[in-house]
mmCIF file of C-alpha atoms and ligand atoms in Angstrom:
data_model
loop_
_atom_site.group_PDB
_atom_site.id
_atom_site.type_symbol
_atom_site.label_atom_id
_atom_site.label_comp_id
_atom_site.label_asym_id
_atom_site.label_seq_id
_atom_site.Cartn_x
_atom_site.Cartn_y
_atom_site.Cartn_z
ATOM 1 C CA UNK A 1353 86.604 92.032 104.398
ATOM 2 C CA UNK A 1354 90.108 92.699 104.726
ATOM 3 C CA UNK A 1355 92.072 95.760 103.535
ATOM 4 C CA UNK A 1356 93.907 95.748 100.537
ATOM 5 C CA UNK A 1357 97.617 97.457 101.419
ATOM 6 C CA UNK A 1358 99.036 95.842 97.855
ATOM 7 C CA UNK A 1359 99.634 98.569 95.215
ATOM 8 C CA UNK A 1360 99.323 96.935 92.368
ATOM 9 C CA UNK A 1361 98.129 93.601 90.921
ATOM 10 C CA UNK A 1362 101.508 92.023 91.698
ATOM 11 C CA UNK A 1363 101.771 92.615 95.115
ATOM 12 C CA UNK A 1364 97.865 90.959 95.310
ATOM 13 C CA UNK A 1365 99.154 88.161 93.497
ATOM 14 C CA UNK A 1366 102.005 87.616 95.488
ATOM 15 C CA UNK A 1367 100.041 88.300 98.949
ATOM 16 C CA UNK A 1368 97.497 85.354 97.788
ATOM 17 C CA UNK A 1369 100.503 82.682 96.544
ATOM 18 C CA UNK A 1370 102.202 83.683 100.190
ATOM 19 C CA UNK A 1371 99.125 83.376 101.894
ATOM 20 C CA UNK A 1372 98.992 79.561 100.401
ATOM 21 C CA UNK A 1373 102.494 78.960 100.822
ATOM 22 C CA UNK A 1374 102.226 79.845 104.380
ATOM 23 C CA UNK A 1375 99.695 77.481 105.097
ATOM 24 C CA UNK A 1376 101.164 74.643 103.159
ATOM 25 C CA UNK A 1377 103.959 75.379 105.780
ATOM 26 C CA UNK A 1378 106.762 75.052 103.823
ATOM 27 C CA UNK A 1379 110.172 76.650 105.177
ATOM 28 C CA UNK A 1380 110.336 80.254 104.768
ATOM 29 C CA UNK A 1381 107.243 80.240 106.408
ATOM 30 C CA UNK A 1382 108.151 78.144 109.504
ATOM 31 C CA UNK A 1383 110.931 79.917 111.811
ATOM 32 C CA UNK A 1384 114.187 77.090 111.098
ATOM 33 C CA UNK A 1385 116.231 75.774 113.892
ATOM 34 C CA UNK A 1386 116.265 76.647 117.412
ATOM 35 C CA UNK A 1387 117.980 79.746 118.806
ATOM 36 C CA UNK A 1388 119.568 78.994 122.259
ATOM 37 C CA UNK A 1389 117.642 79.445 125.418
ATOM 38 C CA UNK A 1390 120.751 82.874 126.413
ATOM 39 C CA UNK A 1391 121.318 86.199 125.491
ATOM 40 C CA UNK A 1392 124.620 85.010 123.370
ATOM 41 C CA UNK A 1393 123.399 82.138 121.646
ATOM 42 C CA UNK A 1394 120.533 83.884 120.511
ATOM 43 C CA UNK A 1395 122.728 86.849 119.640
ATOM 44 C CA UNK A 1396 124.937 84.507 117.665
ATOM 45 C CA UNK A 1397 121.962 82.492 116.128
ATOM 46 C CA UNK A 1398 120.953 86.243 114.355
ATOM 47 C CA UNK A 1399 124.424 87.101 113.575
ATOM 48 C CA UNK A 1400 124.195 84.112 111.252
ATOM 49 C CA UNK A 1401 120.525 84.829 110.268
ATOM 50 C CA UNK A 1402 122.202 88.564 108.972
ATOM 51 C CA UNK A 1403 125.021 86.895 107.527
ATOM 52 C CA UNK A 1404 127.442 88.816 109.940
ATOM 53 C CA UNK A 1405 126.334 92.010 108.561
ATOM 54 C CA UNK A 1406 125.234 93.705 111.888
ATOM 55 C CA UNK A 1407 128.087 91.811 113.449
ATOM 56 C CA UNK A 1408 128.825 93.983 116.814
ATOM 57 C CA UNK A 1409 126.014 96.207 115.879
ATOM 58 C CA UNK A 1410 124.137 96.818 120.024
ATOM 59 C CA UNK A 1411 120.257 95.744 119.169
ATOM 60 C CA UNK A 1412 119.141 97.495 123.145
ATOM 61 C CA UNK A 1413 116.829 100.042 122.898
ATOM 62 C CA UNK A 1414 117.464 100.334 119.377
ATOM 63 C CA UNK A 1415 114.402 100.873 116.748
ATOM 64 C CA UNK A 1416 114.260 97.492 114.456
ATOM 65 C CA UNK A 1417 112.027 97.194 111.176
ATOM 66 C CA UNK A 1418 111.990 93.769 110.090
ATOM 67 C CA UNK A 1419 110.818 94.121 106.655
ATOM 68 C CA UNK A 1420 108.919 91.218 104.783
ATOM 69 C CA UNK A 1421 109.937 89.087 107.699
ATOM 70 C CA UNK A 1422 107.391 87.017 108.588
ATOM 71 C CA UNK A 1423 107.773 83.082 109.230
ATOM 72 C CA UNK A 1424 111.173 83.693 110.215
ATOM 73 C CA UNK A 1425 113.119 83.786 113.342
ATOM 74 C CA UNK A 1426 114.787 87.334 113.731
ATOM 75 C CA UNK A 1427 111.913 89.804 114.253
ATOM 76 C CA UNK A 1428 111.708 87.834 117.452
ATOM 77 C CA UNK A 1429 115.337 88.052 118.337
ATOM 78 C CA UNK A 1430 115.609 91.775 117.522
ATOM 79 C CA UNK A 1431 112.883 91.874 120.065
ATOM 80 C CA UNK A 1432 114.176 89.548 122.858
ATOM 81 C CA UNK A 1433 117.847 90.911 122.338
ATOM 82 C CA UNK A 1434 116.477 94.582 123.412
ATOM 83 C CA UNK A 1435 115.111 96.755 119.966
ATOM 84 C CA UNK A 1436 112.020 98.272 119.919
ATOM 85 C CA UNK A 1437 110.848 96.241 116.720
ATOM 86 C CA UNK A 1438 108.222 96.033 114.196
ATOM 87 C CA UNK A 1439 107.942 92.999 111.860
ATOM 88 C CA UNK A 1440 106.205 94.424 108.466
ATOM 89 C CA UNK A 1441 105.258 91.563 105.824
ATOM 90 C CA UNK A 1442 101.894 91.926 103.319
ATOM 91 C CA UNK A 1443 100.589 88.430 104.522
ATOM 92 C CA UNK A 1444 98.657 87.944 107.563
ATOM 93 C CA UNK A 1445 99.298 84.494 107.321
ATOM 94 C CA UNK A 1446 103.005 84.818 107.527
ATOM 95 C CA UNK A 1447 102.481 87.475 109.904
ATOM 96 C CA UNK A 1448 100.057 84.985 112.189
ATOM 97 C CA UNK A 1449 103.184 82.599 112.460
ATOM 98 C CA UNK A 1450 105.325 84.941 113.975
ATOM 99 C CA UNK A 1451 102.162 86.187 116.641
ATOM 100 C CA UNK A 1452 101.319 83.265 117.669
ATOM 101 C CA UNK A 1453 105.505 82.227 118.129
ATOM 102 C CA UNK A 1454 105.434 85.274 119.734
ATOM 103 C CA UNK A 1455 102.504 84.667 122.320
ATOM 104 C CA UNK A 1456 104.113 81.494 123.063
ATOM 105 C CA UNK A 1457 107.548 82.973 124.378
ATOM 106 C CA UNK A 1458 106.234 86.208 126.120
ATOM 107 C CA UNK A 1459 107.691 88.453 123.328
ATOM 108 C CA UNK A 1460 106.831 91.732 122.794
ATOM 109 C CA UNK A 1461 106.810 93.534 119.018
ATOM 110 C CA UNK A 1462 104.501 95.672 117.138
ATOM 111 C CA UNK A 1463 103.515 93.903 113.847
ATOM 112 C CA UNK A 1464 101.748 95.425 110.612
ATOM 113 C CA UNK A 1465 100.619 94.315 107.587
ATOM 114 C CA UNK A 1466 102.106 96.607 104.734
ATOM 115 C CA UNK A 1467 103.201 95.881 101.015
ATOM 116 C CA UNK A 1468 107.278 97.322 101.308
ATOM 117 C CA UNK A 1469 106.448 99.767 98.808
ATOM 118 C CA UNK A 1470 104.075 101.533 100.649
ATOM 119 C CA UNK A 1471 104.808 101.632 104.440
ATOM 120 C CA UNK A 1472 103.142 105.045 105.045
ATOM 121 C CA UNK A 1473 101.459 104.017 107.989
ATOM 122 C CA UNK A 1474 105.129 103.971 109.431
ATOM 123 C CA UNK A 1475 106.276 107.373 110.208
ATOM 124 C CA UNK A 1476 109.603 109.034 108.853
ATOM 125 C CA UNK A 1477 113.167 108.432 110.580
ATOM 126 C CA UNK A 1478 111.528 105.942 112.905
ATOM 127 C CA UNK A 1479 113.785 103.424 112.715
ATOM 128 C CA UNK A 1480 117.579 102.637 113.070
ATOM 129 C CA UNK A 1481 118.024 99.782 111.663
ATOM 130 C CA UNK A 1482 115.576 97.875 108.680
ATOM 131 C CA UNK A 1483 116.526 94.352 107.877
ATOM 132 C CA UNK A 1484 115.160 92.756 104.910
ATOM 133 C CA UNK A 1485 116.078 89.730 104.083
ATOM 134 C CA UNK A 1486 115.556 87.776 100.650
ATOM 135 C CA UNK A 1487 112.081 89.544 99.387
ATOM 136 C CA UNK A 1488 112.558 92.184 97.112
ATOM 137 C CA UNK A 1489 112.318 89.797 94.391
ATOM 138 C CA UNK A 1490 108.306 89.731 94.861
ATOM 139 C CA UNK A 1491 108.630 93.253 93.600
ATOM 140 C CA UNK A 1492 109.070 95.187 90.494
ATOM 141 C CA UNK A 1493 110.338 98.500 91.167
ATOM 142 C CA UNK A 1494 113.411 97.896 93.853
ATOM 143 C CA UNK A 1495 113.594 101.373 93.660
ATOM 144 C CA UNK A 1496 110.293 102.481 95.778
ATOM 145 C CA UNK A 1497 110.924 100.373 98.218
ATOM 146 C CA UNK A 1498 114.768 101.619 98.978
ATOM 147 C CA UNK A 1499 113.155 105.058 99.187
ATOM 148 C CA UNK A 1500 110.138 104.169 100.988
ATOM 149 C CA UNK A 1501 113.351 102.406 103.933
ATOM 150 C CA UNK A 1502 115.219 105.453 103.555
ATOM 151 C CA UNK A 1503 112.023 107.650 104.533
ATOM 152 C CA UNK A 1504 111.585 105.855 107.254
ATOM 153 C CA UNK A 1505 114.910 105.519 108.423
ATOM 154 C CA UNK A 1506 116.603 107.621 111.232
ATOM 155 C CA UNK A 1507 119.921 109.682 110.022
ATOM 156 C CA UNK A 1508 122.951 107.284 110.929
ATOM 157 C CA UNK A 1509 120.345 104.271 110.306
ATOM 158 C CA UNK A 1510 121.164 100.831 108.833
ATOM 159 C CA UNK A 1511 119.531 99.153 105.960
ATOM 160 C CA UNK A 1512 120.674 95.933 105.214
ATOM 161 C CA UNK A 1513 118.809 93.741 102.009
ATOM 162 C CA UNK A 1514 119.436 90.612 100.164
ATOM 163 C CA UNK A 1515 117.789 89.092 97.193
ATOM 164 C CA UNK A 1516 117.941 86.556 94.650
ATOM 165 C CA UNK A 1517 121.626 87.364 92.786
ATOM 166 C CA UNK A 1518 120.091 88.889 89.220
ATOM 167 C CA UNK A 1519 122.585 86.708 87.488
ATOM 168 C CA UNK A 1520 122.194 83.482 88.821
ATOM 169 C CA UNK A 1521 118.544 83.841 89.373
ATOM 170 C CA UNK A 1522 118.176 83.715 85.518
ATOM 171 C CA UNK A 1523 119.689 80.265 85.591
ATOM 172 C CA UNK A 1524 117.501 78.127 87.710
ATOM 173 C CA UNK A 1525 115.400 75.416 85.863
ATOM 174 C CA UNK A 1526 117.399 76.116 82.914
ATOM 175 C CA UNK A 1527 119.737 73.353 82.515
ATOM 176 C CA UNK A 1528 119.706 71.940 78.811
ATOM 177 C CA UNK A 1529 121.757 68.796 79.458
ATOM 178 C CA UNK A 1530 124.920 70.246 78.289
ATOM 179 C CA UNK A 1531 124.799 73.474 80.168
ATOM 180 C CA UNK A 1532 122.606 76.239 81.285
ATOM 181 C CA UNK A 1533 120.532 79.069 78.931
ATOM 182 C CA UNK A 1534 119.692 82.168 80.762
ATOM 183 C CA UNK A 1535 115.450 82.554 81.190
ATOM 184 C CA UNK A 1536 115.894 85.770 79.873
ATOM 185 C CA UNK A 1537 118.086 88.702 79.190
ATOM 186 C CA UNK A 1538 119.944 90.639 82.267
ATOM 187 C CA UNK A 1539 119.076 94.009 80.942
ATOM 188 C CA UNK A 1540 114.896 93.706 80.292
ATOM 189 C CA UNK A 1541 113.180 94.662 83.417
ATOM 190 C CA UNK A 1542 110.565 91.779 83.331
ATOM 191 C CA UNK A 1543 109.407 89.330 85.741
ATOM 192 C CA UNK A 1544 111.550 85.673 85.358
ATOM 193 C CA UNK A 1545 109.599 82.879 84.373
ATOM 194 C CA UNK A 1546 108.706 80.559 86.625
ATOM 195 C CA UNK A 1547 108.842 77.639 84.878
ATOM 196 C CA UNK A 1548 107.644 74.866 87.708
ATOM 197 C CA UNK A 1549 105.988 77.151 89.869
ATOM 198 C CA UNK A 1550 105.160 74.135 92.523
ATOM 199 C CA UNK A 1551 106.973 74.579 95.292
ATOM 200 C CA UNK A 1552 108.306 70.981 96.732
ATOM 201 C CA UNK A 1553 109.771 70.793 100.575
ATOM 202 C CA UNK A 1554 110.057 66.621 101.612
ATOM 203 C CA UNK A 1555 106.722 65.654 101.031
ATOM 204 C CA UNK A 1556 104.710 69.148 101.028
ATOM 205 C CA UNK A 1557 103.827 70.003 97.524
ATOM 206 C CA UNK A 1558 102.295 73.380 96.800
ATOM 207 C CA UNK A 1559 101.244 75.055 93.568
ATOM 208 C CA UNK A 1560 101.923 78.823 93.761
ATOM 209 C CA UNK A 1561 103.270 80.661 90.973
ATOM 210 C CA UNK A 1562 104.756 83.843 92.500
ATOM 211 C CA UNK A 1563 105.940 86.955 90.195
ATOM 212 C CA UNK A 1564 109.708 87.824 90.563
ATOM 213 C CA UNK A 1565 112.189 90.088 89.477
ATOM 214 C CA UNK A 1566 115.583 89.758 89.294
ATOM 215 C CA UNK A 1567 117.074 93.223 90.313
ATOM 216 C CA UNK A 1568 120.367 94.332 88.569
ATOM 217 C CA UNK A 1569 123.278 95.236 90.966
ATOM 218 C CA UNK A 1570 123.991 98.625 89.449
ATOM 219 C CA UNK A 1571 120.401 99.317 89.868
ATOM 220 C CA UNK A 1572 120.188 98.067 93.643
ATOM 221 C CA UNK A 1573 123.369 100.173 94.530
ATOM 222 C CA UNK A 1574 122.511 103.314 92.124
ATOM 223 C CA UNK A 1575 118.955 103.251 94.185
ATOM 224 C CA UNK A 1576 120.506 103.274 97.437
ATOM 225 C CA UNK A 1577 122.586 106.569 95.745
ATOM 226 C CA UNK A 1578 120.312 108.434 94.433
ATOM 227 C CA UNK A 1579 117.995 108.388 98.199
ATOM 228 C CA UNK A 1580 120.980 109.073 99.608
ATOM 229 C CA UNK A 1581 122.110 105.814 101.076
ATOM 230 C CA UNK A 1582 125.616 105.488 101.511
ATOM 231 C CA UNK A 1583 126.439 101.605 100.719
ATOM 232 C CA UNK A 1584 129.327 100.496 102.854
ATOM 233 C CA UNK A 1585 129.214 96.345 101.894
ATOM 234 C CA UNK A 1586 128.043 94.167 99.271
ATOM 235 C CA UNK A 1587 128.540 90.895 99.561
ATOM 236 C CA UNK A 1588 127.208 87.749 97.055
ATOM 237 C CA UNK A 1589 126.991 84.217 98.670
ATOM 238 C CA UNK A 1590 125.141 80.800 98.341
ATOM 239 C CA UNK A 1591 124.474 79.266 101.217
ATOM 240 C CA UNK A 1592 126.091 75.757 100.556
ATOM 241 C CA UNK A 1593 129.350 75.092 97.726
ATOM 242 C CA UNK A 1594 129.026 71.332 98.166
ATOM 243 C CA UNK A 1595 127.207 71.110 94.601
ATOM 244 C CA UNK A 1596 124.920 68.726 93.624
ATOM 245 C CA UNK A 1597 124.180 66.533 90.402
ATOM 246 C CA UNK A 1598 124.751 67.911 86.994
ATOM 247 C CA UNK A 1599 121.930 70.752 86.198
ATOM 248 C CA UNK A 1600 120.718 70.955 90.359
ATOM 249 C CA UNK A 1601 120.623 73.874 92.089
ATOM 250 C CA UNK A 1602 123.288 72.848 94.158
ATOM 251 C CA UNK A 1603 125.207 72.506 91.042
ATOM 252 C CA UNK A 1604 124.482 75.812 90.112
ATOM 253 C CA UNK A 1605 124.963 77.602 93.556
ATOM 254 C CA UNK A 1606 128.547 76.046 93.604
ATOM 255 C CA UNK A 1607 129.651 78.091 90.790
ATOM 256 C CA UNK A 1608 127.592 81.171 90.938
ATOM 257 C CA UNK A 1609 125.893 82.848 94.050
ATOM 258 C CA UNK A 1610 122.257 82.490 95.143
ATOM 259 C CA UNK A 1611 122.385 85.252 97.094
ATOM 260 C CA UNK A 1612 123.280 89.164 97.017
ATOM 261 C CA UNK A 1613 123.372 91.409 100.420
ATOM 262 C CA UNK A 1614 123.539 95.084 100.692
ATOM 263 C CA UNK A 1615 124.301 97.132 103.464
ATOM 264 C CA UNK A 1616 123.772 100.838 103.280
ATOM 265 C CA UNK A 1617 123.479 103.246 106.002
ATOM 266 C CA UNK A 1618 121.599 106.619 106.334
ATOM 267 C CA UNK A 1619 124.038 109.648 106.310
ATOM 268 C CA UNK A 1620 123.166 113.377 107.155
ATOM 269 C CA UNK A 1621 123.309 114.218 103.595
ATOM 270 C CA UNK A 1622 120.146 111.863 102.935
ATOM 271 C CA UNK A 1623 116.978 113.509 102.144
ATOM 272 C CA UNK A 1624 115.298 113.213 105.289
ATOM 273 C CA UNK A 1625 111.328 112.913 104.937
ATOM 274 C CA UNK A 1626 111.614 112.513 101.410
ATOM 275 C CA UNK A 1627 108.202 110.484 99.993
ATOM 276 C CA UNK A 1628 109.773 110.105 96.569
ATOM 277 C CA UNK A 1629 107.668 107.461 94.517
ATOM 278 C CA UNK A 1630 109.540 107.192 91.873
ATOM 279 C CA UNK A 1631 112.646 105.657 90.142
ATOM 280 C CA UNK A 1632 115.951 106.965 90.809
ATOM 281 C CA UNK A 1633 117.229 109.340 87.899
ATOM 282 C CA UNK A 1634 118.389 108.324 84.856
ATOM 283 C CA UNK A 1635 122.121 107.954 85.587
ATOM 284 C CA UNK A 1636 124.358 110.565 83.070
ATOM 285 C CA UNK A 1637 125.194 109.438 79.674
ATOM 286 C CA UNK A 1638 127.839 107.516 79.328
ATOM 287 C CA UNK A 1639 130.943 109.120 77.776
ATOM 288 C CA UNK A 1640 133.914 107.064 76.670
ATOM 289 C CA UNK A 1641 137.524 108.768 77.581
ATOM 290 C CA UNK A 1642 139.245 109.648 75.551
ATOM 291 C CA UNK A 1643 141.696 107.255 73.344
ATOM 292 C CA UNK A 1644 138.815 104.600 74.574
ATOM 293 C CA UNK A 1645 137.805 102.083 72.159
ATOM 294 C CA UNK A 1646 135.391 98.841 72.357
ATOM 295 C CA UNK A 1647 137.188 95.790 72.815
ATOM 296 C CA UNK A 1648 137.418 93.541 69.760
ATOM 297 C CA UNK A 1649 135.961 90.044 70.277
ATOM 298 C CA UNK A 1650 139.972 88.276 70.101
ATOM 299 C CA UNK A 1651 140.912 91.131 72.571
ATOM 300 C CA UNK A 1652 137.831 89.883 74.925
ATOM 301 C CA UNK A 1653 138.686 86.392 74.514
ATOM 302 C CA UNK A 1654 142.149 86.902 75.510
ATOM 303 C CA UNK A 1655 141.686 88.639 78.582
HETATM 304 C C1 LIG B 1929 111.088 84.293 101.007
HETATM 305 S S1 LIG B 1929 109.986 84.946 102.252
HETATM 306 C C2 LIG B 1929 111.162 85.606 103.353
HETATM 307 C C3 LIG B 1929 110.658 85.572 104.753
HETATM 308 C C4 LIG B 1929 111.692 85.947 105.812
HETATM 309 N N1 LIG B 1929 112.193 87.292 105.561
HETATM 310 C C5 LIG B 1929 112.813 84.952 105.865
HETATM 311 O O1 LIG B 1929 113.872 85.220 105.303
HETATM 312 O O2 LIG B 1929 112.638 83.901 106.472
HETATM 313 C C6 LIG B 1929 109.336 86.364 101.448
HETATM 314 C C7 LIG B 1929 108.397 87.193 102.311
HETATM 315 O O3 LIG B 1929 108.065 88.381 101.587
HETATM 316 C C8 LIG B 1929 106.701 88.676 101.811
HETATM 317 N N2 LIG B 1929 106.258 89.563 100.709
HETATM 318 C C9 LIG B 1929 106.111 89.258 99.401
HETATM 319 N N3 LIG B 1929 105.727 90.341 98.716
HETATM 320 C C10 LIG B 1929 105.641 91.365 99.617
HETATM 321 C C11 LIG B 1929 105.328 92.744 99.516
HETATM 322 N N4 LIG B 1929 105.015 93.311 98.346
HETATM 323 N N5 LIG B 1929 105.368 93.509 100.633
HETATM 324 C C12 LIG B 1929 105.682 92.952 101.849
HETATM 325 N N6 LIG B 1929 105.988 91.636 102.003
HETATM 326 C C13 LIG B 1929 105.991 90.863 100.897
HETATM 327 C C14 LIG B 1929 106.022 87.321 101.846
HETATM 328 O O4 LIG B 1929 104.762 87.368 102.455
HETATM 329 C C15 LIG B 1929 107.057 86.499 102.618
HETATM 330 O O5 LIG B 1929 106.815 86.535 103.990
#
């Protein structure tokens, strides 16, 4: 029987409906594209792959942590362009895809099945770098897993995360036929609805209805904070404007962004070792200067 590494229901869930999607092959489970065959195209294939965010950043002999990365291309590249690197993801299926990619090219990297909330077979400051890309939206509690990354971080190490923008993410399937309705509320803490949860790619159709959580910004960036991240670059993107038709996605993605990308980085003043568990701290009370007063609604609208 296999060993359970989820920590709660959710991450179970989410294992099992990643598991399925993974065999149903549909992208984000099949590496896209093909880097080049040299050390600069492949450099500049993951440069896009991290949106520029580790632009100029040396990979050799560095220590990489590819978090939740399976079925994807850049564990592998970290790997062949020098780091030391360790692709983490909680489903062996996902995780398969990259080993047997890996077998096939002669690549070396150390791979572990882990749920990102709980990587405490990893040891502290082992890492200089952790890419995560587009997963902490399987998750609840953001929170755990930025300390859990800044545990096992070196001092002077790189995080860099992106996840479903907690705006636009409340959006999707929500088009009325005049405009959209937010799914639900920015400020409650609970998962999205899924509303279709069958995932369609050309003609693979797979049934798989995943919990996620959109994660606010002040949240994301108040985590990083209060572990003692430093965050030097946010950015919020979608990966096409072209649009689409009226309600689509595309539509959608043209005037808000799919995407939001953190990069934080690992000072001295972090608190090395630290296994925290829990949420950051309630941030202080809120205290209007003085002479403040709430804008009226014609004052609003006029802005
Ligand atoms: C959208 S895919 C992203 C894959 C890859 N990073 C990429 O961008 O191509 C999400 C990944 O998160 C993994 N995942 C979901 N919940 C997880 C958890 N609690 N802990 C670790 N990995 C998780 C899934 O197995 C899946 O591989």
């Amino acid at each position: 029987m296999r060993t359970r590494v989820a920590v709660d229901e959710i991450g179970a869930h989410n294992e099992r409906m990643w598991d399925r999607l993974a065999r149903a092959g549909i992208p984000y489970t099949r590496p896209q594209g093909t880097p080049p065959k040299s050390r600069s195209g492949k450099r500049r294939f993951l440069d896009r792959i991290t949106q520029g965010t580790l632009a100029g950043v040396p990979f050799e002999g560095r220590r990489v942590l590819s978090l939740a990365g399976g079925g994807g291309w850049d564990a592998i590249l970290f790997a062949e362009l020098g780091a030391d690197t360790t692709l983490v993801d909680i489903s062996s299926t996902q995780l398969a895809t990259v080993r047997r990619l890996a077998a096939r090219r002669g690549t070396k990297l150390a791979f572990v099945r882990a749920d990102m909330r709980d990587l405490g077979v990893l040891g502290s400051s082992e890492f200089d770098i952790v890419f995560h890309q587009h997963s902490l939206v399987f998750v609840p509690d953001a929170a755990r897993v930025i300390a859990e990354v800044t545990r096992v971080l070196a001092i002077g190490g790189t995080y860099v995360f992106s996840t479903m923008h907690p705006v636009t993410f409340l959006f999707y399937e929500s088009w009325t036929g005049k405009g959209w309705r937010p799914k639900k509320t920015y400020f409650s803490d609970k998962p999205v609805p899924v509303l279709q949860p069958t995932w369609e790619f050309d003609d693979v159709k797979v049934h798989a209805p995943t919990y996620e959580y959109a994660h606010r910004t002040a949240d994301l960036v108040n985590a990083c904070v209060a572990h003692g991240l430093v965050v030097d670059g946010l950015w919020e993107w979608s990966p096409s404007y072209a649009g689409g038709p009226a309600g689509s996605d595309d539509a959608l993605e043209r005037e808000l962004p799919a995407f939001i990308q953190i990069r934080a980085r690992k000072t001295g003043a972090a608190r090395a070792g630290s296994r925290s568990r829990t949420g950051p701290p309630a941030p202080p009370a809120f205290v209007r200067p003085p002479g403040d007063s709430r804008p009226s609604r014609h004052q609003r609208r006029d802005r």
